[in-house]
Amino acid sequence: MPADPSRRFAGETPLNSAPRPARRASSPLAGGSGAGAAIEVRRSARRRRTVSAYREGDRTIVLIPARMSDAEEKRWVGVMLDRLAAQESKRVLGDDALAERAGRLSAQYLGGRARPATVRWVTNQNTRWGSCTPAEGSIRLSHRLQGMPEYVVDYVLLHELAHLLVPGHGPDFWRLLESYPRTERARGYLEGVVAADRLPHLPAARGE
């Protein structure tokens, strides 16, 4: 485990373990890979039989053996991005951790001007991802976000934090979110979830 608590680590993976085919790096499920997120591959002559990866801020660091071919590098980068995303999707922040995260996001992207009194998960929001009451300084996130990639939860938190400063969705509101590099990616992810929910259910196969 890296000393820096902000790093998320995918662990050592033996090269002789057969990796499943990797998704494209631009997939919303890749947990921060693709446009707007940097991927740095580091080769090491001392590393021979393992590959590892971790997040460092907005970057993903992938550590591979120096002898690995370009094709193997591409495949293993995809595998490790998938594994990081799978680990991140299992994490569920409690209300206290959610409030701390909101504070860090406000400081990083909103100059610390958005200061919520409370930030918590709720189970009664099935038609929206988040809501806030500026007069009370309260922010509520739908429990449906739990298990989604961290950058998606961060975007919804920032969205509601911005509403503490600007109530509507006019130009002033969206300017507040311009500094968050994954706004469009997160919006695309959430739109995909909504679209999938609207798809008709296929009839069960005979005998099921």
mmCIF file with all atom_site columns, C-alpha atoms in Angstrom:
data_model
loop_
_atom_site.group_PDB
_atom_site.id
_atom_site.type_symbol
_atom_site.label_atom_id
_atom_site.label_alt_id
_atom_site.label_comp_id
_atom_site.label_asym_id
_atom_site.label_entity_id
_atom_site.label_seq_id
_atom_site.pdbx_PDB_ins_code
_atom_site.Cartn_x
_atom_site.Cartn_y
_atom_site.Cartn_z
_atom_site.occupancy
_atom_site.B_iso_or_equiv
_atom_site.pdbx_formal_charge
_atom_site.auth_seq_id
_atom_site.auth_comp_id
_atom_site.auth_asym_id
_atom_site.auth_atom_id
_atom_site.pdbx_PDB_model_num
ATOM 1   C CA . MET A 1 1   ? 0.000   0.000   0.000   1.00 0.00 ? 1   MET A CA 1
ATOM 2   C CA . PRO A 1 2   ? 1.562   3.331   -1.010  1.00 0.00 ? 2   PRO A CA 1
ATOM 3   C CA . ALA A 1 3   ? 2.283   5.791   1.781   1.00 0.00 ? 3   ALA A CA 1
ATOM 4   C CA . ASP A 1 4   ? 0.194   8.449   0.036   1.00 0.00 ? 4   ASP A CA 1
ATOM 5   C CA . PRO A 1 5   ? -3.414  7.768   1.179   1.00 0.00 ? 5   PRO A CA 1
ATOM 6   C CA . SER A 1 6   ? -4.750  9.402   -1.997  1.00 0.00 ? 6   SER A CA 1
ATOM 7   C CA . ARG A 1 7   ? -3.285  6.606   -4.098  1.00 0.00 ? 7   ARG A CA 1
ATOM 8   C CA . ARG A 1 8   ? -5.574  3.719   -5.059  1.00 0.00 ? 8   ARG A CA 1
ATOM 9   C CA . PHE A 1 9   ? -3.541  0.604   -5.729  1.00 0.00 ? 9   PHE A CA 1
ATOM 10  C CA . ALA A 1 10  ? -4.452  -2.359  -7.953  1.00 0.00 ? 10  ALA A CA 1
ATOM 11  C CA . GLY A 1 11  ? -1.805  -4.632  -6.443  1.00 0.00 ? 11  GLY A CA 1
ATOM 12  C CA . GLU A 1 12  ? 0.768   -6.910  -8.070  1.00 0.00 ? 12  GLU A CA 1
ATOM 13  C CA . THR A 1 13  ? -0.546  -9.066  -10.898 1.00 0.00 ? 13  THR A CA 1
ATOM 14  C CA . PRO A 1 14  ? 1.568   -12.018 -12.179 1.00 0.00 ? 14  PRO A CA 1
ATOM 15  C CA . LEU A 1 15  ? 2.192   -11.928 -15.919 1.00 0.00 ? 15  LEU A CA 1
ATOM 16  C CA . ASN A 1 16  ? 1.347   -15.626 -16.223 1.00 0.00 ? 16  ASN A CA 1
ATOM 17  C CA . SER A 1 17  ? -2.215  -15.022 -15.077 1.00 0.00 ? 17  SER A CA 1
ATOM 18  C CA . ALA A 1 18  ? -4.330  -15.013 -18.198 1.00 0.00 ? 18  ALA A CA 1
ATOM 19  C CA . PRO A 1 19  ? -5.903  -11.552 -18.487 1.00 0.00 ? 19  PRO A CA 1
ATOM 20  C CA . ARG A 1 20  ? -9.400  -11.244 -19.889 1.00 0.00 ? 20  ARG A CA 1
ATOM 21  C CA . PRO A 1 21  ? -9.753  -8.987  -22.948 1.00 0.00 ? 21  PRO A CA 1
ATOM 22  C CA . ALA A 1 22  ? -9.470  -5.366  -21.831 1.00 0.00 ? 22  ALA A CA 1
ATOM 23  C CA . ARG A 1 23  ? -12.186 -2.814  -22.514 1.00 0.00 ? 23  ARG A CA 1
ATOM 24  C CA . ARG A 1 24  ? -11.336 0.251   -24.531 1.00 0.00 ? 24  ARG A CA 1
ATOM 25  C CA . ALA A 1 25  ? -9.668  2.935   -22.414 1.00 0.00 ? 25  ALA A CA 1
ATOM 26  C CA . SER A 1 26  ? -12.445 5.375   -23.313 1.00 0.00 ? 26  SER A CA 1
ATOM 27  C CA . SER A 1 27  ? -15.150 3.223   -21.716 1.00 0.00 ? 27  SER A CA 1
ATOM 28  C CA . PRO A 1 28  ? -17.079 5.007   -18.927 1.00 0.00 ? 28  PRO A CA 1
ATOM 29  C CA . LEU A 1 29  ? -16.455 1.947   -16.758 1.00 0.00 ? 29  LEU A CA 1
ATOM 30  C CA . ALA A 1 30  ? -12.719 2.360   -16.971 1.00 0.00 ? 30  ALA A CA 1
ATOM 31  C CA . GLY A 1 31  ? -12.723 4.453   -13.835 1.00 0.00 ? 31  GLY A CA 1
ATOM 32  C CA . GLY A 1 32  ? -11.021 7.589   -15.070 1.00 0.00 ? 32  GLY A CA 1
ATOM 33  C CA . SER A 1 33  ? -9.179  6.371   -18.110 1.00 0.00 ? 33  SER A CA 1
ATOM 34  C CA . GLY A 1 34  ? -9.642  8.049   -21.470 1.00 0.00 ? 34  GLY A CA 1
ATOM 35  C CA . ALA A 1 35  ? -10.001 11.729  -22.281 1.00 0.00 ? 35  ALA A CA 1
ATOM 36  C CA . GLY A 1 36  ? -9.153  14.084  -19.479 1.00 0.00 ? 36  GLY A CA 1
ATOM 37  C CA . ALA A 1 37  ? -7.174  11.516  -17.479 1.00 0.00 ? 37  ALA A CA 1
ATOM 38  C CA . ALA A 1 38  ? -3.426  10.875  -17.869 1.00 0.00 ? 38  ALA A CA 1
ATOM 39  C CA . ILE A 1 39  ? -2.001  7.364   -17.992 1.00 0.00 ? 39  ILE A CA 1
ATOM 40  C CA . GLU A 1 40  ? 1.711   7.043   -17.282 1.00 0.00 ? 40  GLU A CA 1
ATOM 41  C CA . VAL A 1 41  ? 3.443   3.756   -18.035 1.00 0.00 ? 41  VAL A CA 1
ATOM 42  C CA . ARG A 1 42  ? 6.722   3.168   -16.207 1.00 0.00 ? 42  ARG A CA 1
ATOM 43  C CA . ARG A 1 43  ? 9.066   0.381   -17.336 1.00 0.00 ? 43  ARG A CA 1
ATOM 44  C CA . SER A 1 44  ? 11.515  -1.217  -14.946 1.00 0.00 ? 44  SER A CA 1
ATOM 45  C CA . ALA A 1 45  ? 14.380  -3.592  -15.705 1.00 0.00 ? 45  ALA A CA 1
ATOM 46  C CA . ARG A 1 46  ? 14.065  -5.010  -12.175 1.00 0.00 ? 46  ARG A CA 1
ATOM 47  C CA . ARG A 1 47  ? 10.398  -5.880  -12.681 1.00 0.00 ? 47  ARG A CA 1
ATOM 48  C CA . ARG A 1 48  ? 10.158  -9.223  -14.488 1.00 0.00 ? 48  ARG A CA 1
ATOM 49  C CA . ARG A 1 49  ? 7.001   -11.151 -13.668 1.00 0.00 ? 49  ARG A CA 1
ATOM 50  C CA . THR A 1 50  ? 4.418   -8.693  -12.338 1.00 0.00 ? 50  THR A CA 1
ATOM 51  C CA . VAL A 1 51  ? 2.400   -5.651  -13.375 1.00 0.00 ? 51  VAL A CA 1
ATOM 52  C CA . SER A 1 52  ? 0.860   -3.156  -10.955 1.00 0.00 ? 52  SER A CA 1
ATOM 53  C CA . ALA A 1 53  ? -1.087  0.088   -11.116 1.00 0.00 ? 53  ALA A CA 1
ATOM 54  C CA . TYR A 1 54  ? -2.327  2.851   -8.868  1.00 0.00 ? 54  TYR A CA 1
ATOM 55  C CA . ARG A 1 55  ? -4.063  6.223   -9.042  1.00 0.00 ? 55  ARG A CA 1
ATOM 56  C CA . GLU A 1 56  ? -2.097  9.348   -8.181  1.00 0.00 ? 56  GLU A CA 1
ATOM 57  C CA . GLY A 1 57  ? -4.420  12.330  -8.267  1.00 0.00 ? 57  GLY A CA 1
ATOM 58  C CA . ASP A 1 58  ? -5.856  12.510  -11.791 1.00 0.00 ? 58  ASP A CA 1
ATOM 59  C CA . ARG A 1 59  ? -3.142  10.217  -13.151 1.00 0.00 ? 59  ARG A CA 1
ATOM 60  C CA . THR A 1 60  ? -3.010  6.439   -13.397 1.00 0.00 ? 60  THR A CA 1
ATOM 61  C CA . ILE A 1 61  ? 0.462   4.935   -12.990 1.00 0.00 ? 61  ILE A CA 1
ATOM 62  C CA . VAL A 1 62  ? 1.027   1.498   -14.541 1.00 0.00 ? 62  VAL A CA 1
ATOM 63  C CA . LEU A 1 63  ? 4.274   -0.333  -13.699 1.00 0.00 ? 63  LEU A CA 1
ATOM 64  C CA . ILE A 1 64  ? 5.448   -2.986  -16.193 1.00 0.00 ? 64  ILE A CA 1
ATOM 65  C CA . PRO A 1 65  ? 8.632   -4.959  -17.009 1.00 0.00 ? 65  PRO A CA 1
ATOM 66  C CA . ALA A 1 66  ? 11.039  -3.220  -19.383 1.00 0.00 ? 66  ALA A CA 1
ATOM 67  C CA . ARG A 1 67  ? 11.069  -6.207  -21.762 1.00 0.00 ? 67  ARG A CA 1
ATOM 68  C CA . MET A 1 68  ? 7.305   -6.041  -22.416 1.00 0.00 ? 68  MET A CA 1
ATOM 69  C CA . SER A 1 69  ? 6.275   -5.426  -26.040 1.00 0.00 ? 69  SER A CA 1
ATOM 70  C CA . ASP A 1 70  ? 4.075   -2.509  -27.086 1.00 0.00 ? 70  ASP A CA 1
ATOM 71  C CA . ALA A 1 71  ? 1.168   -4.883  -27.727 1.00 0.00 ? 71  ALA A CA 1
ATOM 72  C CA . GLU A 1 72  ? 1.538   -6.461  -24.288 1.00 0.00 ? 72  GLU A CA 1
ATOM 73  C CA . GLU A 1 73  ? 1.782   -3.000  -22.715 1.00 0.00 ? 73  GLU A CA 1
ATOM 74  C CA . LYS A 1 74  ? -1.488  -1.925  -24.355 1.00 0.00 ? 74  LYS A CA 1
ATOM 75  C CA . ARG A 1 75  ? -3.249  -5.093  -23.220 1.00 0.00 ? 75  ARG A CA 1
ATOM 76  C CA . TRP A 1 76  ? -1.992  -4.938  -19.639 1.00 0.00 ? 76  TRP A CA 1
ATOM 77  C CA . VAL A 1 77  ? -2.767  -1.237  -19.263 1.00 0.00 ? 77  VAL A CA 1
ATOM 78  C CA . GLY A 1 78  ? -6.375  -2.058  -20.145 1.00 0.00 ? 78  GLY A CA 1
ATOM 79  C CA . VAL A 1 79  ? -6.453  -4.971  -17.706 1.00 0.00 ? 79  VAL A CA 1
ATOM 80  C CA . MET A 1 80  ? -5.083  -2.898  -14.820 1.00 0.00 ? 80  MET A CA 1
ATOM 81  C CA . LEU A 1 81  ? -7.456  0.001   -15.524 1.00 0.00 ? 81  LEU A CA 1
ATOM 82  C CA . ASP A 1 82  ? -10.351 -2.444  -15.328 1.00 0.00 ? 82  ASP A CA 1
ATOM 83  C CA . ARG A 1 83  ? -9.089  -3.862  -12.042 1.00 0.00 ? 83  ARG A CA 1
ATOM 84  C CA . LEU A 1 84  ? -8.676  -0.416  -10.506 1.00 0.00 ? 84  LEU A CA 1
ATOM 85  C CA . ALA A 1 85  ? -12.185 0.517   -11.616 1.00 0.00 ? 85  ALA A CA 1
ATOM 86  C CA . ALA A 1 86  ? -13.576 -2.713  -10.114 1.00 0.00 ? 86  ALA A CA 1
ATOM 87  C CA . GLN A 1 87  ? -11.892 -1.977  -6.777  1.00 0.00 ? 87  GLN A CA 1
ATOM 88  C CA . GLU A 1 88  ? -13.167 1.602   -6.756  1.00 0.00 ? 88  GLU A CA 1
ATOM 89  C CA . SER A 1 89  ? -16.718 0.551   -7.569  1.00 0.00 ? 89  SER A CA 1
ATOM 90  C CA . LYS A 1 90  ? -16.827 -1.574  -4.394  1.00 0.00 ? 90  LYS A CA 1
ATOM 91  C CA . ARG A 1 91  ? -16.014 1.335   -2.116  1.00 0.00 ? 91  ARG A CA 1
ATOM 92  C CA . VAL A 1 92  ? -18.976 2.996   -0.396  1.00 0.00 ? 92  VAL A CA 1
ATOM 93  C CA . LEU A 1 93  ? -18.242 6.200   1.485   1.00 0.00 ? 93  LEU A CA 1
ATOM 94  C CA . GLY A 1 94  ? -20.067 6.784   4.754   1.00 0.00 ? 94  GLY A CA 1
ATOM 95  C CA . ASP A 1 95  ? -21.732 10.134  5.420   1.00 0.00 ? 95  ASP A CA 1
ATOM 96  C CA . ASP A 1 96  ? -18.709 11.477  7.319   1.00 0.00 ? 96  ASP A CA 1
ATOM 97  C CA . ALA A 1 97  ? -16.307 10.509  4.536   1.00 0.00 ? 97  ALA A CA 1
ATOM 98  C CA . LEU A 1 98  ? -18.736 11.940  1.992   1.00 0.00 ? 98  LEU A CA 1
ATOM 99  C CA . ALA A 1 99  ? -18.737 15.272  3.839   1.00 0.00 ? 99  ALA A CA 1
ATOM 100 C CA . GLU A 1 100 ? -14.929 15.284  3.961   1.00 0.00 ? 100 GLU A CA 1
ATOM 101 C CA . ARG A 1 101 ? -14.817 14.579  0.242   1.00 0.00 ? 101 ARG A CA 1
ATOM 102 C CA . ALA A 1 102 ? -17.206 17.467  -0.418  1.00 0.00 ? 102 ALA A CA 1
ATOM 103 C CA . GLY A 1 103 ? -14.923 19.752  1.557   1.00 0.00 ? 103 GLY A CA 1
ATOM 104 C CA . ARG A 1 104 ? -11.879 18.735  -0.475  1.00 0.00 ? 104 ARG A CA 1
ATOM 105 C CA . LEU A 1 105 ? -13.732 19.174  -3.760  1.00 0.00 ? 105 LEU A CA 1
ATOM 106 C CA . SER A 1 106 ? -14.965 22.614  -2.720  1.00 0.00 ? 106 SER A CA 1
ATOM 107 C CA . ALA A 1 107 ? -11.433 23.661  -1.808  1.00 0.00 ? 107 ALA A CA 1
ATOM 108 C CA . GLN A 1 108 ? -9.932  22.265  -5.029  1.00 0.00 ? 108 GLN A CA 1
ATOM 109 C CA . TYR A 1 109 ? -12.507 23.445  -7.568  1.00 0.00 ? 109 TYR A CA 1
ATOM 110 C CA . LEU A 1 110 ? -14.641 26.146  -5.949  1.00 0.00 ? 110 LEU A CA 1
ATOM 111 C CA . GLY A 1 111 ? -12.081 28.031  -3.916  1.00 0.00 ? 111 GLY A CA 1
ATOM 112 C CA . GLY A 1 112 ? -13.601 26.673  -0.696  1.00 0.00 ? 112 GLY A CA 1
ATOM 113 C CA . ARG A 1 113 ? -16.623 28.965  -1.091  1.00 0.00 ? 113 ARG A CA 1
ATOM 114 C CA . ALA A 1 114 ? -19.197 26.160  -0.968  1.00 0.00 ? 114 ALA A CA 1
ATOM 115 C CA . ARG A 1 115 ? -19.485 25.066  2.668   1.00 0.00 ? 115 ARG A CA 1
ATOM 116 C CA . PRO A 1 116 ? -22.295 22.566  3.220   1.00 0.00 ? 116 PRO A CA 1
ATOM 117 C CA . ALA A 1 117 ? -23.631 22.056  6.722   1.00 0.00 ? 117 ALA A CA 1
ATOM 118 C CA . THR A 1 118 ? -24.515 18.421  6.022   1.00 0.00 ? 118 THR A CA 1
ATOM 119 C CA . VAL A 1 119 ? -23.754 15.914  3.261   1.00 0.00 ? 119 VAL A CA 1
ATOM 120 C CA . ARG A 1 120 ? -25.443 12.510  3.372   1.00 0.00 ? 120 ARG A CA 1
ATOM 121 C CA . TRP A 1 121 ? -26.757 9.562   1.407   1.00 0.00 ? 121 TRP A CA 1
ATOM 122 C CA . VAL A 1 122 ? -30.534 9.186   1.067   1.00 0.00 ? 122 VAL A CA 1
ATOM 123 C CA . THR A 1 123 ? -32.704 6.370   -0.284  1.00 0.00 ? 123 THR A CA 1
ATOM 124 C CA . ASN A 1 124 ? -35.739 8.424   -1.303  1.00 0.00 ? 124 ASN A CA 1
ATOM 125 C CA . GLN A 1 125 ? -34.265 10.024  -4.444  1.00 0.00 ? 125 GLN A CA 1
ATOM 126 C CA . ASN A 1 126 ? -35.074 7.788   -7.377  1.00 0.00 ? 126 ASN A CA 1
ATOM 127 C CA . THR A 1 127 ? -35.557 10.453  -10.058 1.00 0.00 ? 127 THR A CA 1
ATOM 128 C CA . ARG A 1 128 ? -32.469 12.569  -9.358  1.00 0.00 ? 128 ARG A CA 1
ATOM 129 C CA . TRP A 1 129 ? -28.851 11.889  -8.479  1.00 0.00 ? 129 TRP A CA 1
ATOM 130 C CA . GLY A 1 130 ? -28.509 14.630  -5.894  1.00 0.00 ? 130 GLY A CA 1
ATOM 131 C CA . SER A 1 131 ? -30.219 17.628  -4.364  1.00 0.00 ? 131 SER A CA 1
ATOM 132 C CA . CYS A 1 132 ? -29.420 20.496  -2.064  1.00 0.00 ? 132 CYS A CA 1
ATOM 133 C CA . THR A 1 133 ? -31.200 23.078  0.072   1.00 0.00 ? 133 THR A CA 1
ATOM 134 C CA . PRO A 1 134 ? -29.073 26.251  -0.030  1.00 0.00 ? 134 PRO A CA 1
ATOM 135 C CA . ALA A 1 135 ? -30.948 27.869  2.875   1.00 0.00 ? 135 ALA A CA 1
ATOM 136 C CA . GLU A 1 136 ? -29.981 24.938  5.117   1.00 0.00 ? 136 GLU A CA 1
ATOM 137 C CA . GLY A 1 137 ? -26.635 24.176  3.493   1.00 0.00 ? 137 GLY A CA 1
ATOM 138 C CA . SER A 1 138 ? -27.656 20.537  3.117   1.00 0.00 ? 138 SER A CA 1
ATOM 139 C CA . ILE A 1 139 ? -26.668 18.192  0.292   1.00 0.00 ? 139 ILE A CA 1
ATOM 140 C CA . ARG A 1 140 ? -28.239 14.789  -0.345  1.00 0.00 ? 140 ARG A CA 1
ATOM 141 C CA . LEU A 1 141 ? -26.930 12.142  -2.748  1.00 0.00 ? 141 LEU A CA 1
ATOM 142 C CA . SER A 1 142 ? -28.990 9.255   -4.052  1.00 0.00 ? 142 SER A CA 1
ATOM 143 C CA . HIS A 1 143 ? -27.935 5.836   -2.814  1.00 0.00 ? 143 HIS A CA 1
ATOM 144 C CA . ARG A 1 144 ? -28.022 4.733   -6.471  1.00 0.00 ? 144 ARG A CA 1
ATOM 145 C CA . LEU A 1 145 ? -24.621 6.433   -6.898  1.00 0.00 ? 145 LEU A CA 1
ATOM 146 C CA . GLN A 1 146 ? -23.028 4.001   -4.458  1.00 0.00 ? 146 GLN A CA 1
ATOM 147 C CA . GLY A 1 147 ? -20.735 1.675   -6.367  1.00 0.00 ? 147 GLY A CA 1
ATOM 148 C CA . MET A 1 148 ? -20.340 4.009   -9.342  1.00 0.00 ? 148 MET A CA 1
ATOM 149 C CA . PRO A 1 149 ? -16.834 5.250   -10.264 1.00 0.00 ? 149 PRO A CA 1
ATOM 150 C CA . GLU A 1 150 ? -15.399 7.872   -7.929  1.00 0.00 ? 150 GLU A CA 1
ATOM 151 C CA . TYR A 1 151 ? -15.202 10.545  -10.603 1.00 0.00 ? 151 TYR A CA 1
ATOM 152 C CA . VAL A 1 152 ? -18.983 10.236  -11.108 1.00 0.00 ? 152 VAL A CA 1
ATOM 153 C CA . VAL A 1 153 ? -19.715 10.664  -7.388  1.00 0.00 ? 153 VAL A CA 1
ATOM 154 C CA . ASP A 1 154 ? -17.290 13.606  -7.316  1.00 0.00 ? 154 ASP A CA 1
ATOM 155 C CA . TYR A 1 155 ? -19.106 15.252  -10.211 1.00 0.00 ? 155 TYR A CA 1
ATOM 156 C CA . VAL A 1 156 ? -22.518 14.943  -8.513  1.00 0.00 ? 156 VAL A CA 1
ATOM 157 C CA . LEU A 1 157 ? -21.046 16.305  -5.287  1.00 0.00 ? 157 LEU A CA 1
ATOM 158 C CA . LEU A 1 158 ? -19.530 19.252  -7.143  1.00 0.00 ? 158 LEU A CA 1
ATOM 159 C CA . HIS A 1 159 ? -22.805 19.831  -8.963  1.00 0.00 ? 159 HIS A CA 1
ATOM 160 C CA . GLU A 1 160 ? -24.658 20.170  -5.670  1.00 0.00 ? 160 GLU A CA 1
ATOM 161 C CA . LEU A 1 161 ? -21.860 22.209  -4.094  1.00 0.00 ? 161 LEU A CA 1
ATOM 162 C CA . ALA A 1 162 ? -22.119 24.626  -7.010  1.00 0.00 ? 162 ALA A CA 1
ATOM 163 C CA . HIS A 1 163 ? -25.848 24.951  -6.331  1.00 0.00 ? 163 HIS A CA 1
ATOM 164 C CA . LEU A 1 164 ? -25.016 26.290  -2.881  1.00 0.00 ? 164 LEU A CA 1
ATOM 165 C CA . LEU A 1 165 ? -23.453 29.225  -4.740  1.00 0.00 ? 165 LEU A CA 1
ATOM 166 C CA . VAL A 1 166 ? -25.702 29.472  -7.819  1.00 0.00 ? 166 VAL A CA 1
ATOM 167 C CA . PRO A 1 167 ? -29.258 28.110  -7.592  1.00 0.00 ? 167 PRO A CA 1
ATOM 168 C CA . GLY A 1 168 ? -30.099 27.627  -11.289 1.00 0.00 ? 168 GLY A CA 1
ATOM 169 C CA . HIS A 1 169 ? -28.412 25.994  -14.294 1.00 0.00 ? 169 HIS A CA 1
ATOM 170 C CA . GLY A 1 170 ? -27.439 29.157  -16.153 1.00 0.00 ? 170 GLY A CA 1
ATOM 171 C CA . PRO A 1 171 ? -24.027 30.105  -17.553 1.00 0.00 ? 171 PRO A CA 1
ATOM 172 C CA . ASP A 1 172 ? -22.730 31.182  -14.132 1.00 0.00 ? 172 ASP A CA 1
ATOM 173 C CA . PHE A 1 173 ? -23.501 27.737  -12.750 1.00 0.00 ? 173 PHE A CA 1
ATOM 174 C CA . TRP A 1 174 ? -21.737 25.817  -15.507 1.00 0.00 ? 174 TRP A CA 1
ATOM 175 C CA . ARG A 1 175 ? -18.704 28.080  -15.315 1.00 0.00 ? 175 ARG A CA 1
ATOM 176 C CA . LEU A 1 176 ? -18.210 26.851  -11.759 1.00 0.00 ? 176 LEU A CA 1
ATOM 177 C CA . LEU A 1 177 ? -17.843 23.295  -13.053 1.00 0.00 ? 177 LEU A CA 1
ATOM 178 C CA . GLU A 1 178 ? -15.469 24.116  -15.898 1.00 0.00 ? 178 GLU A CA 1
ATOM 179 C CA . SER A 1 179 ? -12.410 23.460  -13.747 1.00 0.00 ? 179 SER A CA 1
ATOM 180 C CA . TYR A 1 180 ? -13.455 19.855  -13.040 1.00 0.00 ? 180 TYR A CA 1
ATOM 181 C CA . PRO A 1 181 ? -11.824 17.879  -15.881 1.00 0.00 ? 181 PRO A CA 1
ATOM 182 C CA . ARG A 1 182 ? -14.308 14.995  -15.869 1.00 0.00 ? 182 ARG A CA 1
ATOM 183 C CA . THR A 1 183 ? -17.593 16.892  -16.048 1.00 0.00 ? 183 THR A CA 1
ATOM 184 C CA . GLU A 1 184 ? -18.509 15.730  -19.554 1.00 0.00 ? 184 GLU A CA 1
ATOM 185 C CA . ARG A 1 185 ? -17.290 12.194  -18.895 1.00 0.00 ? 185 ARG A CA 1
ATOM 186 C CA . ALA A 1 186 ? -19.372 11.906  -15.723 1.00 0.00 ? 186 ALA A CA 1
ATOM 187 C CA . ARG A 1 187 ? -22.437 13.382  -17.411 1.00 0.00 ? 187 ARG A CA 1
ATOM 188 C CA . GLY A 1 188 ? -22.038 10.844  -20.211 1.00 0.00 ? 188 GLY A CA 1
ATOM 189 C CA . TYR A 1 189 ? -21.769 7.999   -17.707 1.00 0.00 ? 189 TYR A CA 1
ATOM 190 C CA . LEU A 1 190 ? -24.948 9.052   -15.888 1.00 0.00 ? 190 LEU A CA 1
ATOM 191 C CA . GLU A 1 191 ? -26.806 9.561   -19.163 1.00 0.00 ? 191 GLU A CA 1
ATOM 192 C CA . GLY A 1 192 ? -25.789 6.032   -20.133 1.00 0.00 ? 192 GLY A CA 1
ATOM 193 C CA . VAL A 1 193 ? -27.164 4.654   -16.859 1.00 0.00 ? 193 VAL A CA 1
ATOM 194 C CA . VAL A 1 194 ? -30.474 6.456   -17.405 1.00 0.00 ? 194 VAL A CA 1
ATOM 195 C CA . ALA A 1 195 ? -30.686 5.226   -20.997 1.00 0.00 ? 195 ALA A CA 1
ATOM 196 C CA . ALA A 1 196 ? -29.988 1.631   -19.906 1.00 0.00 ? 196 ALA A CA 1
ATOM 197 C CA . ASP A 1 197 ? -32.759 1.831   -17.299 1.00 0.00 ? 197 ASP A CA 1
ATOM 198 C CA . ARG A 1 198 ? -35.190 2.818   -20.034 1.00 0.00 ? 198 ARG A CA 1
ATOM 199 C CA . LEU A 1 199 ? -34.378 -0.124  -22.288 1.00 0.00 ? 199 LEU A CA 1
ATOM 200 C CA . PRO A 1 200 ? -37.170 -2.699  -22.551 1.00 0.00 ? 200 PRO A CA 1
ATOM 201 C CA . HIS A 1 201 ? -36.543 -5.918  -20.684 1.00 0.00 ? 201 HIS A CA 1
ATOM 202 C CA . LEU A 1 202 ? -35.978 -8.873  -22.986 1.00 0.00 ? 202 LEU A CA 1
ATOM 203 C CA . PRO A 1 203 ? -38.395 -11.775 -22.531 1.00 0.00 ? 203 PRO A CA 1
ATOM 204 C CA . ALA A 1 204 ? -36.948 -14.691 -20.622 1.00 0.00 ? 204 ALA A CA 1
ATOM 205 C CA . ALA A 1 205 ? -35.748 -17.641 -22.634 1.00 0.00 ? 205 ALA A CA 1
ATOM 206 C CA . ARG A 1 206 ? -37.993 -20.679 -22.726 1.00 0.00 ? 206 ARG A CA 1
ATOM 207 C CA . GLY A 1 207 ? -37.508 -22.794 -19.635 1.00 0.00 ? 207 GLY A CA 1
ATOM 208 C CA . GLU A 1 208 ? -36.184 -19.945 -17.454 1.00 0.00 ? 208 GLU A CA 1
#
